[in-house]
């Protein structure tokens, strides 16, 4: 987190912004002349001129020919105000974790968030990729990508799928703007308002947010350490006739559990018996020490659609997801992506990702990350245990730990109290369609090193 | 480009879809009997039966036992999109230009595409931005962005809006993955299947593709060199009660025309009288030599939503769009973007774009582009005139030239023939809801320097 020091120009710009924010300069006011301000601030006139010019480009100031610079009437709220302080943030719904973690201040502690700290990511490889791009072809830097995304990355993914025993062709694979967008496109292709969709309980909170946007009916099946409860799964599929089942087979979010071979077989059989399609979100695959069973592999991309992204392992800032499915579905999904986003992921982003994945250091980087996560998981489990928080299962990989609070405590209360200390937790019911996960919290072991988290938790649990 | 010829069944399905699209068949209407339609279309009854059955499977028609087939209207399933593109590359539909231009070979000539050649874009500034990013903070390179996107770019846009006389606050503005995605989010917030949406005729083809994905009904108003025909506009809005009107006020796609102040006032008044919301797609703003009237400015972001992006002026590979609207709508749109994409545009992309827009060379670059476009527009108009192609209007900026073919020629035929020479044209009817722009072609003057284009056109027009 070594922030660049602001330049002298930026510092002067900030001074002007502050004066406007604290109303010592009001709309219509004339600014000090360049010469006066330079003398007051002990800066060179050219630096002040540059600062004024950039503030003009931003619309904060307006130059009047021969008459200096004036504050425009633009109502610019101070930084912190614009980003924070909305009552929206306190309701514990499927948006609780997203809103709070995405708009967190740099100083917030985020044991509930769904990604690795920036320092754990392959920053060196990303910087190298950006430098390589800065020497790339003009067309790559400025043109739209192809409708299915660059063939090079699709080939690379097909190679990885083949290693797992999942044969696929390039026309069965498309790149998307993100993993979430991949699922969204599939929902647009296959669902109509009023359809029924099956989810795990608990499941990734954003599946619920997404399905609400599609105006479909959600039903859920209890999740066990081996995957969904297979007895109930068969009954629910037969009774509710869901069009789609959305799940993580490996390192399930939020529990970290993975599917057993027997559960995989029975889930797929039930889906086949009732014509149900399955979306298998494989976003945590690279965190597994060894591959666990996958529905997509068992099924061979007939009724199972695989989606994934690189947000958890490479970068969430350089965005790209993918869909592997039956070719006729990919054809439809490609048109839908044109219609709704015009094109898929940024070709620059795709090229950087391809570079990192093909680079020699990626495998080493992931080995290292898995090792660090194992250590962090053990430490976190032991420290949480001393507070009376018990993991529901010890995951074989990934960064989640799904823990039960001591009898009588409710995770949304604990989360609200911790929020007052700027510690952002992920309370159980944001993951639960049936609101039956009240005693649980999801922790991200990569964000659990700071003692203040345990202190805030202890205090909130005692309150 | 080996496209399958549509089967007889598919051709009949398309006839039915067209009749629904041009409203000679409305929701609830009974279709001709199988026997009658077979006779009219010189097809066998079994082929008609098959076409009706497949349209029923798509949800376009509904069979009533013993009483024939009826138009369902509101129930167009998303699958119809995929089916539409069956003979994927040859069917002249709203996807014709997108698919062909996005998946073009490097050697293809693209007079019909909707963006500038890579060599016209500010490549130096982009390369500089990428190098700066390679030294950026780790969090910027790997973390998700905030829910509304980086404040720095939002402030910059607010400053530009203020210069135009459009006051807005940072909480009235959000960044999106692209301009198309911006419109898509708005449709998700404000539309329900079966709603009516008003478009210009002609209009940007992807508005139609997008609205089909939303399963809404499209109506259209003829476009004049001053904007939509105001007399008809008022009548259509009163009669059809559209929920939304989507338009480009300035440098309209495909005609290049811009709104007159009188038209702007009457359009807005009609919208206000009938509670209609307007989406003003301002993607070509920076190509105008001087700002023409904007509905968003006149209205002050009450019922008009402004959207835009940087794909046409900076890069389509470094993707980012934006929405400016009423704050309560922005709140809803922000949640929708979380639900459907998890986060907005890539923070790295946003940072590069901000750097270019605030850099001193951007203004000079756009001055240069506008000058080059003026020259290219004149040259193109004169060369096309010698082939008998006449511009409908000479635009005051931008890269489009909407030209009428000589009497008796149809643009889709000319486009198909040019495609054989790998010259990708944009035939009029892909822009027309009522399929009434058959004699027109849209040209991109920045892609018109190559003599082979004129040779291919001449040959295709003589064939």
Coordinates of N, CA, C and O in Angstrom, one line a residue, chain A residues 1-4 56 58-59 62 74-79 82-83 86 88 95 98-99 102-103 115 118 121 123 126-127 130-131 133-136 138-147 178 180-181 184 188-189 191-193 204 206 209-210 213-215 311-312 314-317 319 331-332 335-336 338-344 346-348, chain B residues 75 77-79 81-82 88 95 98-99 102-103 115 118 121 123 126-127 130-131 133-148 151 154-156 158-159 162-163 168-170 178 180-181 184 188 192-193 204 206 209-210 213-214 311-312 314-319 327 331 335-336 338-344 346-348:
Chain A
X1 N 0.8 -1.2 0.0 CA 0.0 0.0 0.0 C 0.9 1.3 0.0 O 0.5 2.3 0.6
X2 N 2.0 1.2 -0.6 CA 2.9 2.4 -0.7 C 2.2 3.4 -1.6 O 2.3 3.2 -2.8
X3 N 1.5 4.4 -1.1 CA 0.9 5.3 -1.9 C 1.9 6.3 -2.5 O 2.9 6.6 -1.8
X4 N 1.7 6.7 -3.8 CA 2.5 7.7 -4.3 C 2.3 9.0 -3.6 O 1.2 9.3 -3.2
X56 N -9.5 23.7 -13.8 CA -10.4 24.2 -14.8 C -10.9 23.0 -15.6 O -12.1 22.9 -15.9
X58 N -11.2 20.1 -14.7 CA -12.2 19.3 -13.9 C -13.5 20.1 -13.7 O -14.5 19.5 -13.2
X59 N -13.5 21.3 -14.1 CA -14.8 22.1 -14.0 C -14.9 22.8 -12.6 O -15.9 23.4 -12.3
X62 N -13.2 28.2 -13.4 CA -13.4 28.7 -14.8 C -12.5 29.9 -15.0 O -12.5 30.8 -14.2
X74 N -20.4 24.7 -9.5 CA -20.6 23.2 -9.3 C -20.6 22.8 -7.9 O -19.7 23.2 -7.1
X75 N -21.6 22.1 -7.5 CA -21.7 21.6 -6.1 C -20.8 20.4 -5.9 O -21.3 19.3 -6.2
X76 N -19.6 20.5 -5.5 CA -18.7 19.3 -5.4 C -18.7 19.0 -3.9 O -18.1 19.7 -3.1
X77 N -19.3 17.9 -3.5 CA -19.2 17.5 -2.1 C -17.8 17.0 -1.8 O -17.1 16.5 -2.7
X78 N -17.4 17.2 -0.5 CA -16.1 16.6 -0.1 C -16.0 15.1 -0.3 O -17.0 14.5 -0.2
X79 N -14.9 14.6 -0.7 CA -14.7 13.2 -1.0 C -15.4 12.3 0.0 O -16.2 11.5 -0.5
X82 N -19.3 12.1 -0.2 CA -19.9 11.5 -1.4 C -19.9 10.0 -1.3 O -20.8 9.3 -1.7
X83 N -18.8 9.4 -0.7 CA -18.7 8.0 -0.7 C -19.4 7.3 0.5 O -19.7 6.2 0.5
X86 N -24.5 6.9 3.9 CA -25.8 6.7 3.4 C -26.5 5.7 4.3 O -26.0 4.7 4.7
X88 N -28.5 3.6 3.6 CA -28.7 2.3 2.9 C -27.8 1.2 3.5 O -28.1 0.1 3.4
X95 N -27.2 -7.2 -0.1 CA -26.2 -6.2 -0.5 C -25.3 -5.7 0.6 O -24.4 -5.0 0.3
X98 N -21.5 -6.5 0.0 CA -21.0 -5.9 -1.2 C -20.9 -4.4 -1.0 O -19.8 -3.8 -1.3
X99 N -22.0 -3.7 -0.6 CA -21.9 -2.2 -0.5 C -20.8 -1.8 0.5 O -20.0 -0.9 0.2
X102 N -17.2 -2.9 -0.9 CA -16.8 -2.1 -2.1 C -16.5 -0.7 -1.8 O -15.6 -0.1 -2.4
X103 N -17.3 -0.1 -0.9 CA -17.1 1.3 -0.6 C -16.4 1.6 0.7 O -16.4 2.6 1.3
X115 N -12.5 -11.3 -1.1 CA -11.4 -11.3 -1.9 C -10.1 -11.2 -1.1 O -10.2 -10.9 0.1
X118 N -4.8 -6.8 -1.3 CA -4.0 -6.4 -2.5 C -2.6 -7.0 -2.5 O -2.0 -7.4 -3.5
X121 N -1.9 -10.4 -4.0 CA -2.1 -10.6 -5.4 C -0.8 -10.5 -6.2 O 0.2 -10.0 -5.7
X123 N 1.1 -8.7 -7.9 CA 1.2 -7.4 -8.4 C 2.4 -7.2 -9.4 O 2.3 -6.4 -10.3
X126 N 1.2 -8.3 -12.7 CA 0.3 -7.3 -13.3 C 1.0 -6.1 -13.8 O 0.8 -5.6 -14.9
X127 N 2.0 -5.6 -13.0 CA 2.8 -4.4 -13.5 C 3.5 -4.7 -14.8 O 3.6 -3.9 -15.7
X130 N 1.1 -4.6 -17.6 CA 0.8 -3.3 -18.0 C 1.9 -2.6 -18.8 O 1.6 -1.9 -19.8
X131 N 3.1 -2.9 -18.4 CA 4.2 -2.3 -19.2 C 4.3 -3.0 -20.6 O 4.5 -2.3 -21.6
X133 N 1.7 -4.1 -22.2 CA 0.6 -3.4 -23.0 C 1.0 -2.1 -23.5 O 0.5 -1.7 -24.6
X134 N 1.8 -1.3 -22.7 CA 2.1 0.0 -23.1 C 2.9 0.0 -24.4 O 3.1 1.0 -25.1
X135 N 3.4 -1.2 -24.8 CA 4.2 -1.3 -26.0 C 3.3 -2.1 -27.1 O 3.8 -2.5 -28.1
X136 N 2.1 -2.4 -26.7 CA 1.2 -3.2 -27.6 C 0.8 -2.6 -28.9 O 0.9 -1.4 -29.0
X138 N -1.6 -0.8 -31.5 CA -2.6 0.2 -31.4 C -4.0 -0.4 -31.4 O -4.9 0.0 -30.6
X139 N -4.3 -1.4 -32.3 CA -5.6 -1.9 -32.4 C -6.0 -2.6 -31.0 O -7.2 -2.5 -30.6
X140 N -5.1 -3.2 -30.4 CA -5.4 -3.9 -29.1 C -5.7 -2.9 -28.0 O -6.6 -3.1 -27.2
X141 N -5.1 -1.7 -28.1 CA -5.3 -0.7 -27.1 C -6.6 0.1 -27.3 O -7.1 0.7 -26.4
X142 N -7.2 0.1 -28.5 CA -8.3 1.0 -28.8 C -9.5 0.3 -29.4 O -10.6 0.9 -29.2
X143 N -9.4 -0.9 -30.0 CA -10.6 -1.5 -30.7 C -11.4 -2.3 -29.7 O -10.9 -2.7 -28.7
X144 N -12.6 -2.5 -30.1 CA -13.5 -3.5 -29.3 C -12.9 -4.9 -29.5 O -12.2 -5.2 -30.5
X145 N -13.2 -5.8 -28.6 CA -12.8 -7.2 -28.7 C -13.7 -7.9 -29.6 O -14.8 -7.4 -30.0
X146 N -13.4 -9.2 -30.0 CA -14.2 -10.0 -30.8 C -15.4 -10.4 -29.9 O -15.4 -10.4 -28.7
X147 N -16.5 -10.9 -30.6 CA -17.7 -11.2 -29.9 C -17.5 -12.3 -28.8 O -18.2 -12.2 -27.8
X178 N -17.3 -10.2 -16.5 CA -17.0 -10.7 -15.1 C -17.7 -12.0 -14.9 O -18.6 -12.4 -15.7
X180 N -19.9 -12.6 -12.5 CA -21.3 -12.3 -12.2 C -22.0 -12.0 -13.5 O -23.2 -12.5 -13.7
X181 N -21.4 -11.3 -14.4 CA -22.0 -11.0 -15.7 C -22.3 -12.3 -16.5 O -23.2 -12.4 -17.2
X184 N -25.3 -13.7 -15.1 CA -26.4 -12.8 -15.5 C -26.9 -13.1 -17.0 O -28.1 -13.2 -17.3
X188 N -30.4 -14.5 -18.4 CA -31.2 -13.8 -19.4 C -31.6 -14.8 -20.5 O -32.6 -14.7 -21.2
X189 N -30.7 -15.7 -20.8 CA -30.9 -16.7 -21.9 C -32.0 -17.7 -21.5 O -32.9 -18.0 -22.3
X191 N -33.9 -17.9 -18.4 CA -35.0 -17.7 -17.5 C -36.0 -16.7 -18.0 O -35.7 -15.8 -18.8
X192 N -37.2 -16.8 -17.5 CA -38.3 -15.8 -17.7 C -38.9 -15.5 -16.4 O -38.9 -16.3 -15.5
X193 N -39.4 -14.2 -16.2 CA -39.9 -13.8 -14.9 C -40.9 -14.9 -14.4 O -41.7 -15.4 -15.2
X204 N -23.8 -18.0 -2.0 CA -23.2 -16.7 -2.2 C -24.4 -15.6 -2.3 O -25.3 -15.8 -3.1
X206 N -24.8 -12.8 -3.6 CA -25.1 -12.1 -4.8 C -26.0 -12.9 -5.8 O -26.6 -12.4 -6.7
X209 N -29.3 -11.6 -5.0 CA -29.4 -10.2 -5.5 C -29.7 -10.3 -7.0 O -30.6 -9.6 -7.6
X210 N -28.9 -11.1 -7.7 CA -29.0 -11.3 -9.1 C -30.4 -11.8 -9.5 O -31.0 -11.4 -10.5
X213 N -33.2 -9.5 -9.4 CA -33.2 -8.6 -10.6 C -33.9 -9.3 -11.8 O -34.4 -8.7 -12.7
X214 N -33.9 -10.6 -11.8 CA -34.5 -11.4 -12.9 C -36.0 -11.7 -12.5 O -36.7 -12.4 -13.3
X215 N -36.4 -11.3 -11.4 CA -37.8 -11.5 -11.0 C -38.3 -13.0 -11.1 O -39.3 -13.3 -11.5
X311 N -11.0 -12.8 -10.9 CA -11.0 -11.8 -9.9 C -10.4 -12.2 -8.6 O -9.9 -11.4 -7.8
X312 N -10.5 -13.5 -8.2 CA -10.1 -14.0 -6.9 C -8.6 -14.3 -6.9 O -7.9 -14.3 -5.9
X314 N -6.2 -13.3 -9.7 CA -5.3 -12.3 -10.3 C -5.6 -10.9 -10.0 O -4.8 -10.2 -9.4
X315 N -6.8 -10.4 -10.3 CA -7.2 -9.0 -10.1 C -8.6 -8.9 -10.3 O -9.2 -9.4 -11.2
X316 N -9.3 -8.1 -9.4 CA -10.7 -7.7 -9.6 C -10.8 -6.4 -10.3 O -11.9 -6.0 -10.6
X317 N -9.6 -5.8 -10.5 CA -9.6 -4.5 -11.2 C -9.5 -4.7 -12.7 O -9.9 -3.9 -13.5
X319 N -10.8 -6.9 -15.2 CA -11.9 -7.8 -15.1 C -12.2 -8.6 -16.3 O -12.1 -8.2 -17.5
X331 N -23.8 -19.5 -28.6 CA -24.3 -18.6 -29.7 C -25.3 -17.6 -29.2 O -25.2 -16.4 -29.5
X332 N -26.3 -18.0 -28.5 CA -27.3 -17.1 -27.9 C -26.7 -16.2 -26.9 O -27.1 -15.0 -26.9
X335 N -24.8 -13.3 -28.6 CA -25.7 -12.2 -29.1 C -26.2 -11.4 -27.9 O -26.3 -10.1 -28.0
X336 N -26.5 -12.0 -26.8 CA -27.0 -11.3 -25.6 C -26.0 -10.4 -25.1 O -26.3 -9.3 -24.7
X338 N -23.6 -8.9 -26.9 CA -23.6 -7.8 -27.8 C -24.7 -6.8 -27.5 O -24.5 -5.6 -27.3
X339 N -25.9 -7.4 -27.3 CA -27.1 -6.5 -27.1 C -27.0 -5.8 -25.8 O -27.4 -4.6 -25.8
X340 N -26.4 -6.3 -24.8 CA -26.5 -5.7 -23.5 C -25.2 -5.0 -23.0 O -25.2 -4.3 -22.1
X341 N -24.0 -5.4 -23.7 CA -22.8 -4.7 -23.3 C -22.0 -4.3 -24.5 O -20.9 -3.7 -24.4
X342 N -22.5 -4.5 -25.7 CA -21.9 -4.3 -27.0 C -20.8 -5.2 -27.2 O -20.7 -5.9 -28.2
X343 N -19.8 -5.3 -26.3 CA -18.8 -6.3 -26.5 C -18.4 -6.8 -25.1 O -18.9 -6.4 -24.1
X344 N -17.5 -7.8 -25.1 CA -17.2 -8.5 -23.8 C -16.2 -7.8 -23.0 O -16.2 -6.6 -22.9
X346 N -12.6 -6.1 -21.7 CA -11.6 -5.3 -22.3 C -10.5 -6.1 -22.9 O -9.9 -7.0 -22.2
X347 N -10.2 -6.0 -24.2 CA -9.1 -6.7 -24.8 C -7.7 -6.5 -24.1 O -6.9 -7.4 -24.0
X348 N -7.5 -5.3 -23.6 CA -6.3 -5.0 -22.8 C -6.3 -5.9 -21.6 O -5.3 -6.6 -21.2
Chain B
X75 N -44.6 -12.1 -24.3 CA -43.8 -13.2 -23.8 C -42.6 -13.6 -24.6 O -42.2 -14.7 -24.6
X77 N -39.5 -14.8 -25.5 CA -38.4 -15.3 -24.6 C -37.0 -14.8 -25.1 O -36.9 -14.6 -26.3
X78 N -36.1 -14.7 -24.2 CA -34.7 -14.3 -24.7 C -34.2 -15.2 -25.8 O -33.4 -14.8 -26.6
X79 N -34.6 -16.5 -25.8 CA -34.1 -17.4 -26.8 C -34.3 -16.9 -28.2 O -33.5 -17.2 -29.1
X81 N -33.6 -14.2 -29.4 CA -32.4 -13.6 -29.9 C -31.5 -14.5 -30.5 O -30.9 -14.2 -31.6
X82 N -31.3 -15.7 -29.9 CA -30.4 -16.7 -30.4 C -30.9 -17.2 -31.8 O -30.1 -17.3 -32.7
X88 N -26.1 -17.1 -39.0 CA -25.6 -16.0 -38.1 C -25.0 -14.8 -38.9 O -25.4 -13.7 -38.5
X95 N -28.1 -7.4 -35.5 CA -26.8 -7.8 -35.2 C -25.8 -7.8 -36.3 O -24.6 -8.1 -36.2
X98 N -22.8 -5.4 -35.9 CA -22.0 -5.8 -34.7 C -21.1 -7.0 -34.9 O -19.9 -7.0 -34.8
X99 N -21.8 -8.1 -35.3 CA -21.1 -9.4 -35.5 C -20.0 -9.2 -36.5 O -18.9 -9.7 -36.3
X102 N -17.2 -6.7 -35.3 CA -16.4 -7.1 -34.1 C -15.6 -8.3 -34.4 O -14.5 -8.4 -33.9
X103 N -16.1 -9.2 -35.3 CA -15.3 -10.4 -35.6 C -14.6 -10.3 -37.0 O -14.2 -11.3 -37.5
X115 N -16.9 3.0 -35.2 CA -15.8 3.5 -34.4 C -14.7 4.0 -35.3 O -14.7 3.7 -36.5
X118 N -7.9 2.6 -35.3 CA -7.0 2.6 -34.2 C -6.0 3.8 -34.3 O -5.6 4.4 -33.3
X121 N -6.9 7.1 -32.8 CA -7.1 7.3 -31.3 C -5.9 7.8 -30.6 O -4.8 7.7 -31.1
X123 N -3.3 7.1 -29.0 CA -2.5 5.9 -28.5 C -1.4 6.3 -27.6 O -1.1 5.6 -26.7
X126 N -2.7 6.8 -24.2 CA -3.0 5.5 -23.6 C -1.8 4.7 -23.1 O -1.7 4.2 -22.0
X127 N -0.8 4.7 -23.9 CA 0.5 4.0 -23.6 C 1.1 4.7 -22.3 O 1.5 4.0 -21.4
X130 N -0.9 3.5 -19.4 CA -0.6 2.2 -19.0 C 0.7 2.1 -18.2 O 0.9 1.4 -17.2
X131 N 1.7 2.9 -18.7 CA 3.0 3.0 -17.9 C 2.8 3.5 -16.5 O 3.3 3.0 -15.6
X133 N 0.1 3.3 -14.8 CA -0.6 2.3 -14.0 C 0.4 1.2 -13.5 O 0.2 0.7 -12.4
X134 N 1.4 0.9 -14.3 CA 2.4 -0.1 -13.9 C 3.1 0.3 -12.7 O 3.8 -0.5 -12.0
X135 N 3.1 1.6 -12.3 CA 3.7 2.1 -11.1 C 2.7 2.5 -10.0 O 3.0 3.1 -9.0
X136 N 1.4 2.1 -10.3 CA 0.3 2.5 -9.4 C 0.2 1.7 -8.1 O 1.0 0.7 -8.0
X137 N -0.6 2.1 -7.2 CA -0.8 1.4 -6.0 C -1.4 0.0 -6.2 O -2.2 -0.2 -7.1
X138 N -0.9 -0.9 -5.4 CA -1.4 -2.3 -5.5 C -2.9 -2.4 -5.4 O -3.5 -3.2 -6.2
X139 N -3.5 -1.7 -4.5 CA -5.0 -1.8 -4.4 C -5.7 -1.4 -5.7 O -6.7 -2.0 -6.0
X140 N -5.2 -0.4 -6.4 CA -5.8 0.0 -7.6 C -5.7 -1.1 -8.7 O -6.6 -1.3 -9.5
X141 N -4.6 -1.8 -8.6 CA -4.4 -2.8 -9.6 C -5.2 -4.1 -9.4 O -5.4 -4.9 -10.3
X142 N -5.6 -4.3 -8.1 CA -6.2 -5.7 -7.9 C -7.5 -5.6 -7.2 O -8.3 -6.6 -7.3
X143 N -7.9 -4.5 -6.5 CA -9.2 -4.5 -5.8 C -10.4 -4.1 -6.8 O -10.2 -3.5 -7.8
X144 N -11.6 -4.5 -6.3 CA -12.8 -4.0 -7.0 C -12.8 -2.5 -6.9 O -12.3 -2.0 -5.9
X145 N -13.6 -1.9 -7.8 CA -13.8 -0.5 -7.6 C -15.0 -0.2 -6.7 O -15.7 -1.1 -6.2
X146 N -15.2 1.1 -6.3 CA -16.3 1.4 -5.4 C -17.6 1.3 -6.2 O -17.6 1.2 -7.5
X147 N -18.7 1.2 -5.5 CA -20.0 0.9 -6.2 C -20.4 1.9 -7.3 O -21.0 1.5 -8.2
X148 N -20.0 3.2 -7.1 CA -20.4 4.1 -8.1 C -19.2 4.5 -9.0 O -19.3 5.3 -9.9
X151 N -14.3 8.5 -7.6 CA -14.9 9.9 -7.5 C -14.2 10.9 -8.4 O -14.8 11.8 -8.9
X154 N -15.8 10.9 -11.7 CA -17.2 11.5 -11.6 C -17.1 13.0 -11.4 O -17.9 13.8 -12.0
X155 N -16.2 13.5 -10.6 CA -16.0 15.0 -10.4 C -15.7 15.6 -11.8 O -16.2 16.7 -12.1
X156 N -14.8 15.0 -12.5 CA -14.4 15.6 -13.8 C -15.6 15.7 -14.7 O -15.8 16.7 -15.4
X158 N -18.7 15.9 -13.8 CA -19.6 16.9 -13.2 C -19.2 18.3 -13.6 O -20.0 19.2 -13.9
X159 N -17.8 18.5 -13.6 CA -17.3 19.7 -14.1 C -17.7 20.0 -15.5 O -18.1 21.1 -15.9
X162 N -21.3 20.9 -15.8 CA -21.5 22.3 -15.3 C -21.2 23.3 -16.3 O -21.9 24.3 -16.5
X163 N -20.1 23.1 -17.1 CA -19.8 24.0 -18.2 C -20.9 24.1 -19.2 O -21.1 25.1 -19.9
X168 N -25.1 18.9 -11.5 CA -25.3 17.6 -11.0 C -24.4 17.4 -9.8 O -23.4 18.1 -9.7
X169 N -24.7 16.5 -8.9 CA -23.9 16.2 -7.8 C -23.2 14.8 -8.0 O -23.7 14.0 -8.9
X170 N -22.2 14.5 -7.2 CA -21.5 13.2 -7.4 C -22.4 12.0 -7.1 O -22.2 11.0 -7.7
X178 N -19.9 0.0 -19.6 CA -19.9 0.5 -20.9 C -21.1 1.4 -21.1 O -22.0 1.3 -20.3
X180 N -23.4 0.9 -23.4 CA -24.5 -0.1 -23.7 C -25.0 -0.6 -22.3 O -26.2 -0.7 -22.1
X181 N -24.1 -0.9 -21.5 CA -24.4 -1.5 -20.2 C -25.2 -0.4 -19.4 O -26.1 -0.7 -18.6
X184 N -28.6 -0.6 -20.6 CA -29.2 -1.9 -20.1 C -29.6 -1.8 -18.7 O -30.7 -2.3 -18.3
X188 N -33.4 -2.2 -17.1 CA -33.7 -3.1 -16.0 C -34.4 -2.4 -14.8 O -35.2 -3.0 -14.2
X192 N -40.5 -3.3 -17.6 CA -41.0 -4.6 -17.3 C -41.4 -5.2 -18.6 O -41.8 -4.5 -19.5
X193 N -41.3 -6.6 -18.8 CA -41.7 -7.2 -20.0 C -43.1 -6.7 -20.5 O -44.0 -6.6 -19.6
X204 N -29.9 3.7 -33.7 CA -28.8 2.8 -33.5 C -29.3 1.4 -33.4 O -30.2 1.1 -32.5
X206 N -28.3 -1.3 -32.1 CA -28.2 -2.1 -30.9 C -29.3 -1.7 -29.9 O -29.6 -2.5 -28.9
X209 N -31.7 -4.4 -30.5 CA -31.2 -5.7 -30.0 C -31.4 -5.7 -28.5 O -31.8 -6.7 -27.9
X210 N -31.0 -4.6 -27.8 CA -31.1 -4.5 -26.4 C -32.6 -4.7 -25.9 O -32.9 -5.4 -25.0
X213 N -34.0 -8.1 -25.9 CA -33.6 -8.8 -24.7 C -34.4 -8.5 -23.5 O -34.6 -9.3 -22.6
X214 N -35.0 -7.3 -23.5 CA -35.9 -6.9 -22.4 C -37.3 -7.3 -22.7 O -38.2 -7.0 -21.8
X311 N -15.7 5.2 -25.4 CA -15.3 4.2 -26.5 C -15.0 4.9 -27.8 O -14.2 4.4 -28.6
X312 N -15.7 5.9 -28.1 CA -15.6 6.6 -29.4 C -14.4 7.5 -29.4 O -13.9 7.8 -30.5
X314 N -11.7 7.7 -26.8 CA -10.4 7.3 -26.2 C -10.1 5.9 -26.6 O -9.0 5.6 -27.2
X315 N -10.9 5.0 -26.2 CA -10.6 3.6 -26.5 C -11.9 2.7 -26.2 O -12.6 3.0 -25.2
X316 N -12.1 1.7 -27.1 CA -13.2 0.8 -26.8 C -12.6 -0.4 -26.1 O -13.4 -1.3 -25.7
X317 N -11.3 -0.5 -26.0 CA -10.7 -1.6 -25.3 C -10.5 -1.3 -23.8 O -10.5 -2.3 -23.0
X318 N -10.4 -0.1 -23.5 CA -10.4 0.3 -22.1 C -11.8 0.9 -21.7 O -12.1 2.0 -22.0
X319 N -12.6 0.0 -21.2 CA -14.0 0.2 -21.2 C -14.6 0.9 -20.0 O -14.3 0.6 -18.9
X327 N -31.1 11.1 -8.2 CA -30.3 10.4 -7.2 C -31.0 9.0 -6.8 O -30.3 8.0 -6.6
X331 N -29.3 5.4 -7.0 CA -29.2 4.4 -5.9 C -29.7 3.0 -6.4 O -29.0 2.0 -6.2
X335 N -27.3 -0.6 -7.1 CA -27.6 -2.0 -6.6 C -27.7 -2.9 -7.7 O -27.2 -4.1 -7.7
X336 N -28.4 -2.5 -8.8 CA -28.5 -3.4 -10.0 C -27.2 -3.7 -10.6 O -26.9 -4.9 -11.0
X338 N -24.3 -3.9 -8.9 CA -23.7 -4.9 -8.0 C -24.3 -6.3 -8.3 O -23.6 -7.3 -8.5
X339 N -25.6 -6.4 -8.4 CA -26.3 -7.6 -8.6 C -25.9 -8.3 -9.9 O -25.8 -9.5 -9.9
X340 N -25.7 -7.5 -10.9 CA -25.6 -8.1 -12.3 C -24.1 -8.1 -12.8 O -23.8 -8.8 -13.7
X341 N -23.2 -7.3 -12.2 CA -21.8 -7.3 -12.6 C -20.9 -7.4 -11.4 O -19.7 -7.3 -11.6
X342 N -21.4 -7.4 -10.2 CA -20.8 -7.2 -9.0 C -20.1 -5.9 -8.8 O -20.3 -5.2 -7.8
X343 N -19.3 -5.4 -9.7 CA -18.9 -4.0 -9.6 C -18.9 -3.4 -11.0 O -19.2 -4.0 -12.0
X344 N -18.6 -2.1 -11.0 CA -18.6 -1.4 -12.3 C -17.4 -1.5 -13.1 O -16.9 -2.6 -13.2
X346 N -13.6 -1.4 -14.6 CA -12.2 -1.7 -14.1 C -11.6 -0.4 -13.5 O -11.5 0.6 -14.2
X347 N -11.2 -0.4 -12.2 CA -10.5 0.8 -11.7 C -9.3 1.2 -12.5 O -9.0 2.4 -12.6
X348 N -8.6 0.2 -13.0 CA -7.4 0.5 -13.8 C -7.9 1.3 -15.1 O -7.3 2.3 -15.4

